[in-house]
CSV table of C-alpha atoms in Angstrom, one decimal:
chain,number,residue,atom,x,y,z
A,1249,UNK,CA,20.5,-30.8,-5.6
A,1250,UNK,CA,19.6,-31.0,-9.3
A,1251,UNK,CA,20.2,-27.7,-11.4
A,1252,UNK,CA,17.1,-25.7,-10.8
A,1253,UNK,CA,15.5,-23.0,-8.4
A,1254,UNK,CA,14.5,-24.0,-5.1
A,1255,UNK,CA,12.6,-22.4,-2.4
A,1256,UNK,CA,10.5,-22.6,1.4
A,1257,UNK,CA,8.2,-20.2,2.8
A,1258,UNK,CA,7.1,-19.4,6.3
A,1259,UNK,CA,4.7,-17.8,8.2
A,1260,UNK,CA,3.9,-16.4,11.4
A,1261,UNK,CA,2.4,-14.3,13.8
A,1262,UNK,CA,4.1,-11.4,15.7
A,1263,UNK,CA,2.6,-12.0,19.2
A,1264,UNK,CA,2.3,-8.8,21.2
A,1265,UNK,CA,2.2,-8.8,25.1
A,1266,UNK,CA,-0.6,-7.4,27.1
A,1267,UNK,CA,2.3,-6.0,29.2
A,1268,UNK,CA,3.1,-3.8,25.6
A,1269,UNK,CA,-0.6,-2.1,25.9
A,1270,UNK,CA,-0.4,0.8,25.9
A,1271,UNK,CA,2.7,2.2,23.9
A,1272,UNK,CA,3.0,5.1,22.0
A,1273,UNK,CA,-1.0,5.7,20.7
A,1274,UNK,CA,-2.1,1.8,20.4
A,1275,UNK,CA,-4.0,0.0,23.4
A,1276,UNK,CA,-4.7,-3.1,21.8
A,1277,UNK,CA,-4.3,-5.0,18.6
A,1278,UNK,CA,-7.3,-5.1,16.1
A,1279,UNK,CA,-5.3,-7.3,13.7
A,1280,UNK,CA,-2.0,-9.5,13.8
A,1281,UNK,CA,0.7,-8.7,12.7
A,1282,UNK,CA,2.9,-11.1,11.1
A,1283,UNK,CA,6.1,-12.4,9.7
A,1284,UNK,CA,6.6,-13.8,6.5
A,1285,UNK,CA,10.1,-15.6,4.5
A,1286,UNK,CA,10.9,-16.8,1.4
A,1287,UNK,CA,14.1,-18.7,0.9
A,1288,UNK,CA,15.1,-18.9,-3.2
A,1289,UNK,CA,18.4,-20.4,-4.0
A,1290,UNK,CA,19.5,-21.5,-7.5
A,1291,UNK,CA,23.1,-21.2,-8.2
A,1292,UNK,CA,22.9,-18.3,-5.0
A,1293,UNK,CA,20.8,-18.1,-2.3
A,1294,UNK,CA,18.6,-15.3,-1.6
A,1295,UNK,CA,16.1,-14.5,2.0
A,1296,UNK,CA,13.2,-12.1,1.4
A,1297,UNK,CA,11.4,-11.0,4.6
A,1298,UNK,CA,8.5,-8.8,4.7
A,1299,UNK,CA,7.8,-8.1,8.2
A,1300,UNK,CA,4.1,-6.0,8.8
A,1301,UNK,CA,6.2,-2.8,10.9
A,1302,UNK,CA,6.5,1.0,9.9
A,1303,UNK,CA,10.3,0.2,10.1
A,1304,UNK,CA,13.1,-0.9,11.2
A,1305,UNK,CA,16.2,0.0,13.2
A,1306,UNK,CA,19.9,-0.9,12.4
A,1307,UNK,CA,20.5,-2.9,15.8
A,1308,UNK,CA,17.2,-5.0,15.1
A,1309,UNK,CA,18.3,-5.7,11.9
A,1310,UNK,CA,21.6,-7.1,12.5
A,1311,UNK,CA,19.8,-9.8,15.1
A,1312,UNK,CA,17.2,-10.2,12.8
A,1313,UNK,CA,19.9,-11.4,9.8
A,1314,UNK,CA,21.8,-13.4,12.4
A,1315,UNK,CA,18.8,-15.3,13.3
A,1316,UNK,CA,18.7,-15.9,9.4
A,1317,UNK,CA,22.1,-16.9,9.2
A,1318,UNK,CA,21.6,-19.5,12.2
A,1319,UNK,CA,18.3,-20.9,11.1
A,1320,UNK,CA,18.9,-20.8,7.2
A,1321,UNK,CA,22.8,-20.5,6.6
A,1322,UNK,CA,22.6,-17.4,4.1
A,1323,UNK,CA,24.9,-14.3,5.3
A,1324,UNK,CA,23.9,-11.1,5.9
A,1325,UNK,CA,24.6,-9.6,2.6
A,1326,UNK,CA,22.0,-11.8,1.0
A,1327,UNK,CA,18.7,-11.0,3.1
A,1328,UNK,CA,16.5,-8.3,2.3
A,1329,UNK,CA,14.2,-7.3,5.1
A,1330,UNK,CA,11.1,-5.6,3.9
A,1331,UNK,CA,9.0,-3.9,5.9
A,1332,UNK,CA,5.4,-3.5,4.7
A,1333,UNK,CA,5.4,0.2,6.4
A,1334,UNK,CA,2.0,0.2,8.1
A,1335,UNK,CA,1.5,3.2,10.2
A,1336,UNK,CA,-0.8,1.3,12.6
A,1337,UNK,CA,2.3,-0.3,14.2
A,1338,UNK,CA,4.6,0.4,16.9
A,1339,UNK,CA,7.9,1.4,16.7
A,1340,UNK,CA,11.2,0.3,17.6
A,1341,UNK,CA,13.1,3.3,19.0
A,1342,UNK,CA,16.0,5.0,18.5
A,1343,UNK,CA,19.4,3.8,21.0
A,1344,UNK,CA,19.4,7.2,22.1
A,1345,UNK,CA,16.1,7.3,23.0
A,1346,UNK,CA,16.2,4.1,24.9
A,1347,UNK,CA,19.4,5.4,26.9
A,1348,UNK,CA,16.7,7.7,28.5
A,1349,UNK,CA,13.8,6.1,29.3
A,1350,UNK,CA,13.8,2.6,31.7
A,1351,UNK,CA,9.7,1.7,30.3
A,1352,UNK,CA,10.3,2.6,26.9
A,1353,UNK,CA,13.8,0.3,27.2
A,1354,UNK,CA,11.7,-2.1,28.8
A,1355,UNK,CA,8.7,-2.1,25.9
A,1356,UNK,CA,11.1,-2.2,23.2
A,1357,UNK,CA,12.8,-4.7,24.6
A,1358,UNK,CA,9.3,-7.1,24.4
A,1359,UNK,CA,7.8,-5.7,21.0
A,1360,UNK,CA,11.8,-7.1,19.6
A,1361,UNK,CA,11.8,-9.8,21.3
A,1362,UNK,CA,8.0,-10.3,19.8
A,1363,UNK,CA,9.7,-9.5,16.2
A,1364,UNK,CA,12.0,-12.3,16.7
A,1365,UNK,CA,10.5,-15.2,18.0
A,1366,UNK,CA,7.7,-14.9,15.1
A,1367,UNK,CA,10.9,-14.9,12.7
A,1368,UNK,CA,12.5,-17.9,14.5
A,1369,UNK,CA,8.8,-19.7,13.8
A,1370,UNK,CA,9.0,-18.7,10.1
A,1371,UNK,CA,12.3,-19.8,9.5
A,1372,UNK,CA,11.5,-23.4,11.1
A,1373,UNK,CA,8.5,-23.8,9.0
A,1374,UNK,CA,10.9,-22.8,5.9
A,1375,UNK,CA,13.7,-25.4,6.7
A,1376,UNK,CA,10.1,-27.8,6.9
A,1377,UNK,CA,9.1,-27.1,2.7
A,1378,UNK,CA,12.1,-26.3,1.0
A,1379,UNK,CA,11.7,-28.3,-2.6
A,1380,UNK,CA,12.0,-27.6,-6.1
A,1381,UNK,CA,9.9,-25.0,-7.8
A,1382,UNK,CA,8.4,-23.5,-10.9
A,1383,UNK,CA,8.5,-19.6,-10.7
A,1384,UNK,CA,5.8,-17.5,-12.4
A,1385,UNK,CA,5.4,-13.7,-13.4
A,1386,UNK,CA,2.6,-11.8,-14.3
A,1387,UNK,CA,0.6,-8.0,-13.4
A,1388,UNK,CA,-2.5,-7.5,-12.0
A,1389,UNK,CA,-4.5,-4.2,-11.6
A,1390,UNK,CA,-6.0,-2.9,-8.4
A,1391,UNK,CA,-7.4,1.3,-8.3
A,1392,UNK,CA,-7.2,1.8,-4.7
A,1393,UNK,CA,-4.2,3.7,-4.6
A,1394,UNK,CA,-4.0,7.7,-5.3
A,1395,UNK,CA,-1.1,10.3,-5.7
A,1396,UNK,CA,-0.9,12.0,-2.1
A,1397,UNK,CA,1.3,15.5,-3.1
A,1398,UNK,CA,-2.3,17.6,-3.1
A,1399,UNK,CA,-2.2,21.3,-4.5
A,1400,UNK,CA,-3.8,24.0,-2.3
A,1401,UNK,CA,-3.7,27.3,-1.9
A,1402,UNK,CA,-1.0,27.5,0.6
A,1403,UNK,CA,1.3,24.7,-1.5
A,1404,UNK,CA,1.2,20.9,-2.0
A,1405,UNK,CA,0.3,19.2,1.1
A,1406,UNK,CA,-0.7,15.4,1.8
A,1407,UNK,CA,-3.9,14.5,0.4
A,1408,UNK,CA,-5.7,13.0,-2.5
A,1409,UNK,CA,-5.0,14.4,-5.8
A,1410,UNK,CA,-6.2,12.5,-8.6
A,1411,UNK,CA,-4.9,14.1,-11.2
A,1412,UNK,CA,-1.3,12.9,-10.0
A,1413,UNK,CA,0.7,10.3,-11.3
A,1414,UNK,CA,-0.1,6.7,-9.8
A,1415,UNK,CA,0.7,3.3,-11.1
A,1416,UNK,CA,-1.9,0.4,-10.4
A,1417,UNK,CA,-0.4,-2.4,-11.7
A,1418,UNK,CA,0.3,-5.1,-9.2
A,1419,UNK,CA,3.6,-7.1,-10.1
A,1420,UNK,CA,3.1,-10.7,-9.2
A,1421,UNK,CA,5.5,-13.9,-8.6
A,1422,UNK,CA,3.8,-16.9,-8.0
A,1423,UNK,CA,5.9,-20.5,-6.7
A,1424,UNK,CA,4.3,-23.7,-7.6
A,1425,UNK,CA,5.4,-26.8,-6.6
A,1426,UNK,CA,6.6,-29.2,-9.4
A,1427,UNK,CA,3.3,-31.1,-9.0
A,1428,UNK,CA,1.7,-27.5,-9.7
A,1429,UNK,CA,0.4,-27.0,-6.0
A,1430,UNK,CA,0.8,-22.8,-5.6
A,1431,UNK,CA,3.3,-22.8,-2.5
A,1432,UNK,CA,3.6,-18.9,-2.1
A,1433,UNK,CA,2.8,-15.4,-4.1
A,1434,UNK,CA,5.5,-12.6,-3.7
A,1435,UNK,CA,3.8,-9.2,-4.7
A,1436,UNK,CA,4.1,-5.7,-4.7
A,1437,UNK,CA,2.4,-2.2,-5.1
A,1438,UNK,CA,2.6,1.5,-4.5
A,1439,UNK,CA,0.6,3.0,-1.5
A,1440,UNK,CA,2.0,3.7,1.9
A,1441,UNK,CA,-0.6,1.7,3.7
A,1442,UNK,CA,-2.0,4.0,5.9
A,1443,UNK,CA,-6.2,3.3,5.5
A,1444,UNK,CA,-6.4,3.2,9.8
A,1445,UNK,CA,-3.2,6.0,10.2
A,1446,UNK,CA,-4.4,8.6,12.8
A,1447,UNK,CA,-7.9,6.5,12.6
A,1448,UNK,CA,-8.4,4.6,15.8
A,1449,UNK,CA,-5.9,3.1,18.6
A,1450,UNK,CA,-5.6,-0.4,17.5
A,1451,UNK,CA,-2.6,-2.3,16.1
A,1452,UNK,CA,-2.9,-3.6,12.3
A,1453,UNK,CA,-1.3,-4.8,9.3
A,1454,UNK,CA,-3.3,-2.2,7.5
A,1455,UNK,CA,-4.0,-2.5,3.6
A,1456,UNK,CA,-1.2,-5.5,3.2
A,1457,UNK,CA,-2.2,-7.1,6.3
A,1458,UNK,CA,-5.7,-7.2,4.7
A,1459,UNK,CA,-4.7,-8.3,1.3
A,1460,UNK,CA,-2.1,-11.2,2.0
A,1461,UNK,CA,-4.5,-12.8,4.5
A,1462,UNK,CA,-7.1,-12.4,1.7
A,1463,UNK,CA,-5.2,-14.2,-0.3
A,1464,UNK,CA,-3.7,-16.9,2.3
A,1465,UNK,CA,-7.0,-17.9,2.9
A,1466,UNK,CA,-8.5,-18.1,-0.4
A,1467,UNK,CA,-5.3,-19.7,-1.9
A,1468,UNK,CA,-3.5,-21.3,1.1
A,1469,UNK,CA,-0.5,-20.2,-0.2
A,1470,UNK,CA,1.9,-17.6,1.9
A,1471,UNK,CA,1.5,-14.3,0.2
A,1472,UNK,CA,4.8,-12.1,1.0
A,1473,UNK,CA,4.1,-8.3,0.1
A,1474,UNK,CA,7.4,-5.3,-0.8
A,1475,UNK,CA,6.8,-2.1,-0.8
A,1476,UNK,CA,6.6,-0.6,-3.8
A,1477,UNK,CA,7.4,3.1,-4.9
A,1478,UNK,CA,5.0,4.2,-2.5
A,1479,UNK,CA,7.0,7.8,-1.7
A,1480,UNK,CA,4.2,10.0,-3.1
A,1481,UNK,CA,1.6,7.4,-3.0
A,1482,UNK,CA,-1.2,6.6,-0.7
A,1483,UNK,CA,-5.0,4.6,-0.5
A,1484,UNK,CA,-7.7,6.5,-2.1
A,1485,UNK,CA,-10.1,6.6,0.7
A,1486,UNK,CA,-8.6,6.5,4.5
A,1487,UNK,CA,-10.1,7.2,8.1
A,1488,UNK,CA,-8.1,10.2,8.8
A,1489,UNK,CA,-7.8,12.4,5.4
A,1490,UNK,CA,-6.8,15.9,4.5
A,1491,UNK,CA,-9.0,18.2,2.8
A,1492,UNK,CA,-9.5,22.0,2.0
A,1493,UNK,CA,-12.5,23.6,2.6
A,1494,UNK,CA,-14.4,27.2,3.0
A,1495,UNK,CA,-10.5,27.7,1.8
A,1496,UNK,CA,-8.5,25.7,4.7
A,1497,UNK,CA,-6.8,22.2,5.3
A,1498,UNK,CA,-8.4,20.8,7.8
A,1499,UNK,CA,-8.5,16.9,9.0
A,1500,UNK,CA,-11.3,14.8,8.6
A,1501,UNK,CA,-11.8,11.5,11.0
A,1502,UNK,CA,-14.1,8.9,10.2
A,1503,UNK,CA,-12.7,5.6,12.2
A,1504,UNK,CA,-16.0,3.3,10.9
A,1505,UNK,CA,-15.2,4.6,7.2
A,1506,UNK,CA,-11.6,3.4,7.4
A,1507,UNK,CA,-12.2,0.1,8.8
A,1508,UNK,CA,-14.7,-0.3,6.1
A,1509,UNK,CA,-12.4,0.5,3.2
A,1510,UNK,CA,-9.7,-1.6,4.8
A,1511,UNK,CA,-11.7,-4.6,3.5
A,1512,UNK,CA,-12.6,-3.4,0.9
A,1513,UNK,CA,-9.6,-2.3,-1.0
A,1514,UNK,CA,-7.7,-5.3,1.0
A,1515,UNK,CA,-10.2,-7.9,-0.8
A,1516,UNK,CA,-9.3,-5.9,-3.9
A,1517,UNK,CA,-5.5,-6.2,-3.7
A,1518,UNK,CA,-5.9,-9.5,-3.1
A,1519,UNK,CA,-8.1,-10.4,-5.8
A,1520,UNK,CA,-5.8,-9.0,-7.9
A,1521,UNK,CA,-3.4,-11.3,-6.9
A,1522,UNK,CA,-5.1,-14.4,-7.2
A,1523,UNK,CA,-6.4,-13.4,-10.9
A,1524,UNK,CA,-3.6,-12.7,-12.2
A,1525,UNK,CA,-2.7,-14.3,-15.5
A,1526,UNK,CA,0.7,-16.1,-14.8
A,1527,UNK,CA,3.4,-16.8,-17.6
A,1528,UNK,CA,6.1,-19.2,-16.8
A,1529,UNK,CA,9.5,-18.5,-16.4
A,1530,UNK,CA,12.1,-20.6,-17.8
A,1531,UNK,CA,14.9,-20.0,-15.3
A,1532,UNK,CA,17.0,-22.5,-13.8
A,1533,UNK,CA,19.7,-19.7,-12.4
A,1534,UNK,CA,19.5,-16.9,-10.4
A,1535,UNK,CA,21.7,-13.6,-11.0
A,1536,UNK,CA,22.7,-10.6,-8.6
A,1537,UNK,CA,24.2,-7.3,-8.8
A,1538,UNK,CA,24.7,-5.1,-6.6
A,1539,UNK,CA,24.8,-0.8,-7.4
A,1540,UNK,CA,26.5,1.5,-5.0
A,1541,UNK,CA,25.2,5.2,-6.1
A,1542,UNK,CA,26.8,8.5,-4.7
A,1543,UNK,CA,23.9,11.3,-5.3
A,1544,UNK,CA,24.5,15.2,-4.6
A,1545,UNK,CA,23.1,15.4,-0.8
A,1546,UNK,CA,20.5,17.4,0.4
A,1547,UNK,CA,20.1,19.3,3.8
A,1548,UNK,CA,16.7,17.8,5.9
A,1549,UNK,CA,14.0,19.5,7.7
A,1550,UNK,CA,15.2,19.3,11.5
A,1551,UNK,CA,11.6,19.0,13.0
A,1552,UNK,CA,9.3,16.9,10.3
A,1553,UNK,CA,6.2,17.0,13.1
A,1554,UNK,CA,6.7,21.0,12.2
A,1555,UNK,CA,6.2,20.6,8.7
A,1556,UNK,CA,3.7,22.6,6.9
A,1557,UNK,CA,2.4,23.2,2.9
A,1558,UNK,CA,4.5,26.0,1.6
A,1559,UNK,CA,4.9,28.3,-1.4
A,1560,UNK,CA,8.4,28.5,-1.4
A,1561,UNK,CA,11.7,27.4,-0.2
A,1562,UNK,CA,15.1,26.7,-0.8
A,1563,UNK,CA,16.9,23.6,-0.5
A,1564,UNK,CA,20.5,23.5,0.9
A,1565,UNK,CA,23.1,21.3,-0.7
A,1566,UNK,CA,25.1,19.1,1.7
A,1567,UNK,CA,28.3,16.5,0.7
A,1568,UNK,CA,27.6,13.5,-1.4
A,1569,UNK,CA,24.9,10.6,0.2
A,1570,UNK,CA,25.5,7.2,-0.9
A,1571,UNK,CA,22.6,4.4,-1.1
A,1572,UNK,CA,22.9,0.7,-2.9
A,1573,UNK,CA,20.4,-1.1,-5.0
A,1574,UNK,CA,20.4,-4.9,-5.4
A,1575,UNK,CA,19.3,-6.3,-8.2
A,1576,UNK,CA,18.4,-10.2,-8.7
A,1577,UNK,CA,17.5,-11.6,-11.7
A,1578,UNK,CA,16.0,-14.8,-13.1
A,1579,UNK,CA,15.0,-15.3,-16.8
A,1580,UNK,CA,12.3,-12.8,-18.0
A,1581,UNK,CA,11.9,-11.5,-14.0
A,1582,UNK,CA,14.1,-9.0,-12.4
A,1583,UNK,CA,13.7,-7.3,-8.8
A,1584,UNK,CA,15.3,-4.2,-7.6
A,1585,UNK,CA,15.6,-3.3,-4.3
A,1586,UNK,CA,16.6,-0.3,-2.2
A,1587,UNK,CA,16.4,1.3,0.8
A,1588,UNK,CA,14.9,4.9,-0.5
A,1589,UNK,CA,11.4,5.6,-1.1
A,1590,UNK,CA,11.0,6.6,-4.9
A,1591,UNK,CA,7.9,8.3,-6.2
A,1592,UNK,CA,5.8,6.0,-8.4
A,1593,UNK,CA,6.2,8.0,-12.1
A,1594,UNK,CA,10.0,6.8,-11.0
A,1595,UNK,CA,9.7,3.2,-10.7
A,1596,UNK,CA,7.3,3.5,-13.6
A,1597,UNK,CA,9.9,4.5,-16.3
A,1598,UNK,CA,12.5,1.8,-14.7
A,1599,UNK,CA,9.8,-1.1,-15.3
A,1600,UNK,CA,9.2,0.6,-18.8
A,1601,UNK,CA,12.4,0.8,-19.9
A,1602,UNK,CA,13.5,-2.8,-18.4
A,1603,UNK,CA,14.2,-5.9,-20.3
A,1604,UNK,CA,12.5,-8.1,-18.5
A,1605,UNK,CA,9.7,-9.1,-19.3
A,1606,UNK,CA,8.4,-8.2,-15.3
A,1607,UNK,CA,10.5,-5.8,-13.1
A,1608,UNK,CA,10.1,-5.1,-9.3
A,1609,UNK,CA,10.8,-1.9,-7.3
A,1610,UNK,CA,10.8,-2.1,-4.0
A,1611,UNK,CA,12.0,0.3,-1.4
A,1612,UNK,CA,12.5,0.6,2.2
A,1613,UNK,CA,14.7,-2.7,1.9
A,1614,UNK,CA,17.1,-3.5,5.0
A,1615,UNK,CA,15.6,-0.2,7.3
A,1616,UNK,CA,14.7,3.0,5.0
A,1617,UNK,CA,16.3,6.2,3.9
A,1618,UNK,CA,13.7,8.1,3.8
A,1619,UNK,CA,12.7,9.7,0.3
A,1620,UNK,CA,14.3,10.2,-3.2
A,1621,UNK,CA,11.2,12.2,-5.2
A,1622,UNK,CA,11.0,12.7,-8.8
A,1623,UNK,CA,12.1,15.9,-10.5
A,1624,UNK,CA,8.5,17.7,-10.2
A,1625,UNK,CA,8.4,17.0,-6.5
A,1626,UNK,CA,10.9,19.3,-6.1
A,1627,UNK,CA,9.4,22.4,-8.1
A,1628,UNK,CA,6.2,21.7,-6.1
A,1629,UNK,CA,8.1,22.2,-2.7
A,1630,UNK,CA,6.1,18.6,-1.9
A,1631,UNK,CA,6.7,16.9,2.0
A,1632,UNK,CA,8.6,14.7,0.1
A,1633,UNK,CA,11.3,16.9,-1.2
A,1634,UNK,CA,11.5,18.5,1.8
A,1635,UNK,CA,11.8,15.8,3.8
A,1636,UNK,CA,14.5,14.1,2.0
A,1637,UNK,CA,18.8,13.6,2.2
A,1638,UNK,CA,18.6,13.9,-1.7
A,1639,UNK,CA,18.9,16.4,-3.8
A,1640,UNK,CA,17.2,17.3,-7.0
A,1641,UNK,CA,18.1,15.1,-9.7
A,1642,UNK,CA,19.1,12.2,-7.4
A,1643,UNK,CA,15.6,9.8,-8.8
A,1644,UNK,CA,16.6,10.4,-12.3
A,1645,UNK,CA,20.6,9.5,-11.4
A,1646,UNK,CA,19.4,6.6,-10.2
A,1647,UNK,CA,16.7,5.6,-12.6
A,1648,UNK,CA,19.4,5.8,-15.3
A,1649,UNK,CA,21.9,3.3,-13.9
A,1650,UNK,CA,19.1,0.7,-12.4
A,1651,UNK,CA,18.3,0.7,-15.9
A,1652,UNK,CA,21.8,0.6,-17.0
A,1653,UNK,CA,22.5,-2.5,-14.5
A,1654,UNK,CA,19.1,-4.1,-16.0
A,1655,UNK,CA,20.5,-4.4,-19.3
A,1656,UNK,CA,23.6,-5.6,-18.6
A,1657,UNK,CA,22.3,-8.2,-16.8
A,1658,UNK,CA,20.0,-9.1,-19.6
A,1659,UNK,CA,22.7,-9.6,-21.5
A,1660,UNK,CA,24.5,-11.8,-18.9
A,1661,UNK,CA,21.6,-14.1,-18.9
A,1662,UNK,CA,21.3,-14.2,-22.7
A,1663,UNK,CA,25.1,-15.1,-23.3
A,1664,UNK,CA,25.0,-17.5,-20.3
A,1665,UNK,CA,22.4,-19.2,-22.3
A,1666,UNK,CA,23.8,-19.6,-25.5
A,1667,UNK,CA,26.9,-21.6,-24.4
């Protein structure tokens, strides 16, 4: 291969069983789900997957990397599996959970096997267009996305609050062919994509479901979606919302309204996208780095489904929790991935205070592990905080070295280049 970066995309649909129906609150599928790769290599080789699921468990995700590994020849270590984290999906449960139940062992068994063969598809159709590309960076702005830690009078709770912090830019990564034919956009933004949670019983890829197959079909280019920092963040309008009124929280449902704000906002996102003015990068390398942080630990609620706004309460230290961040680099692009779920003021000051000329954050890479809030979360006894292995202090460790890492990596690149 000549000196350059090169990269395939793939594509393709996660086909669920009749047999599936019904499993945990879903009796059919309204939208498919799907599975989408991108291989990059320059000097290293890199495998993104975003796969349209809530999450992922650890015993998935080893066959998952494997079939990587078979169909693409990149180890373990150098796949990031994304999941987009809609709520309108079903799960893959727990070992210990599937030790007691012959169905549910049975239905997991067909919604992995599902996962898999749709990832053995997009790996084949990868193999098929690997070629030499042109990488592009730029940000695009979409407002569908609100800060979900609402005050009320019995404490911060999940709903709208629009006086909270949220970030609408939409980082964008766009791969042309030499011939300048666009071959595949990787984007990113932070909401928890939860328009249809709670809202009806049908299966769907939600917001990013909606706004990559806006784009694939007014592009025809595979649009790969990462969560962003999406901890405290959520769509403005959904079809099951919390609200207080006469002086209580109560739950409004409105399945019609969802589904119509699901295209909505999803044509928005993707607009956004597609609009966005693109600057050429100049890389012909790709550099990594990989962070291992040890944070003061934090002791979690037992029951979340118990969970309620409070006042007041005191978090319990535990021993030290580690987490990693990756970080690849190319020439005026970095990306930074991890497996907690940062609040969006967060990520905002680590793509402030970046070098690069665009930074990703993305979160809930390789499973999840759960949330790591901002300071303020914390004094606001948010779900978020509560809900967390972190303790206060933990975002702002980490913020500082990602930044830290950036910069020296920066400076790699820039002495690389003058040799």
């Amino acid at each position: 291969m000549k000196e350059g970066i090169y990269a395939g995309f793939g594509k393709a649909k996660i086909r669920l069983p009749k047999e599936l129906f019904p499993i945990e609150k879903f009796h059919g599928v309204q939208d498919d789900l799907h599975v989408r790769v991108a291989y990059i290599h320059g000097n290293i080789a890199y495998v993104i997957v975003s796969i349209e699921l809530t999450s992922l468990r650890e015993y998935e995700m080893k066959v998952l990397k494997k079939i990587i590994q078979t169909y693409l020849g990149v180890e373990a270590q150098y796949v990031l599996l994304c999941v987009t984290h809609t709520f309108s999906a079903p799960h893959l449960r727990s070992l210990e959970a599937l030790q007691k139940d012959a169905n549910l062992y049975k239905k997991n068994e067909m919604l992995a096997h599902a996962i898999e063969e749709a990832l053995q598809q997009a790996c084949e159709q990868v193999k098929k267009t690997v070629q030499q590309v042109q990488i592009g960076y730029g940000t695009g702005y979409c407002d569908c996305n609100v800060n979900r830690d609402m005050p009320t009078p019995f404490g911060y709770w999940l709903g709208k609050n629009e006086a909270g912090i949220s970030d609408k830019q939409v980082p964008v990564l766009q791969f042309t062919s030499l011939d300048g034919i666009t071959l595949a956009y990787l984007y990113s933004y932070d909401a928890q994509p939860s328009i249809m949670e709670h809202g009806d019983e049908f299966v769907s890829g939600d917001l990013y479901g909606a706004s990559s197959s806006y784009i694939e079909q007014h592009s025809q280019a595979i649009a790969l979606y990462c969560l962003g920092a999406a901890g405290d963040q959520m769509p403005k309008e959904k079809a099951c919302a919390m609200v207080v009124e006469n002086g209580q929280l109560i739950e409004k449902k409105d399945a019609e309204k969802g589904r119509r704000y699901l295209k909505l906002y999803g044509e928005q996102l993707g607009k956004s996208v597609l609009q966005t003015k693109i600057t050429k990068d100049s890389a012909s390398m790709m550099y990594d780095s990989l962070i291992t942080l040890s944070c003061r630990g934090q002791q979690r609620i037992e029951d979340i489904h118990s969970m309620q706004p409070v006042l007041t309460y005191t978090y319990i230290e535990t021993k030290q929790h580690t987490t990693s961040f990756v970080c690849i680099c190319f020439h005026d692009i970095a990306i930074v991935a991890m497996k907690p779920e940062l609040c969006s003021s967060t990520a905002m000051q680590i793509k402030q205070a970046s070098p690069f000329a665009l930074t990703f954050v993305i979160t809930m890479v390789d499973g999840g592990d759960k949330y790591m809030p901002d300071a303020t979360s914390y004094d606001n006894f948010t779900y978020e905080a509560r809900n967390s292995h972190y303790y206060k202090g933990s975002a702002e460790q980490a913020r500082d070295e990602i930044i830290h890492q950036l910069y020296n990596m920066k400076d790699r690149i820039e002495r690389r280049e003058k040799r």
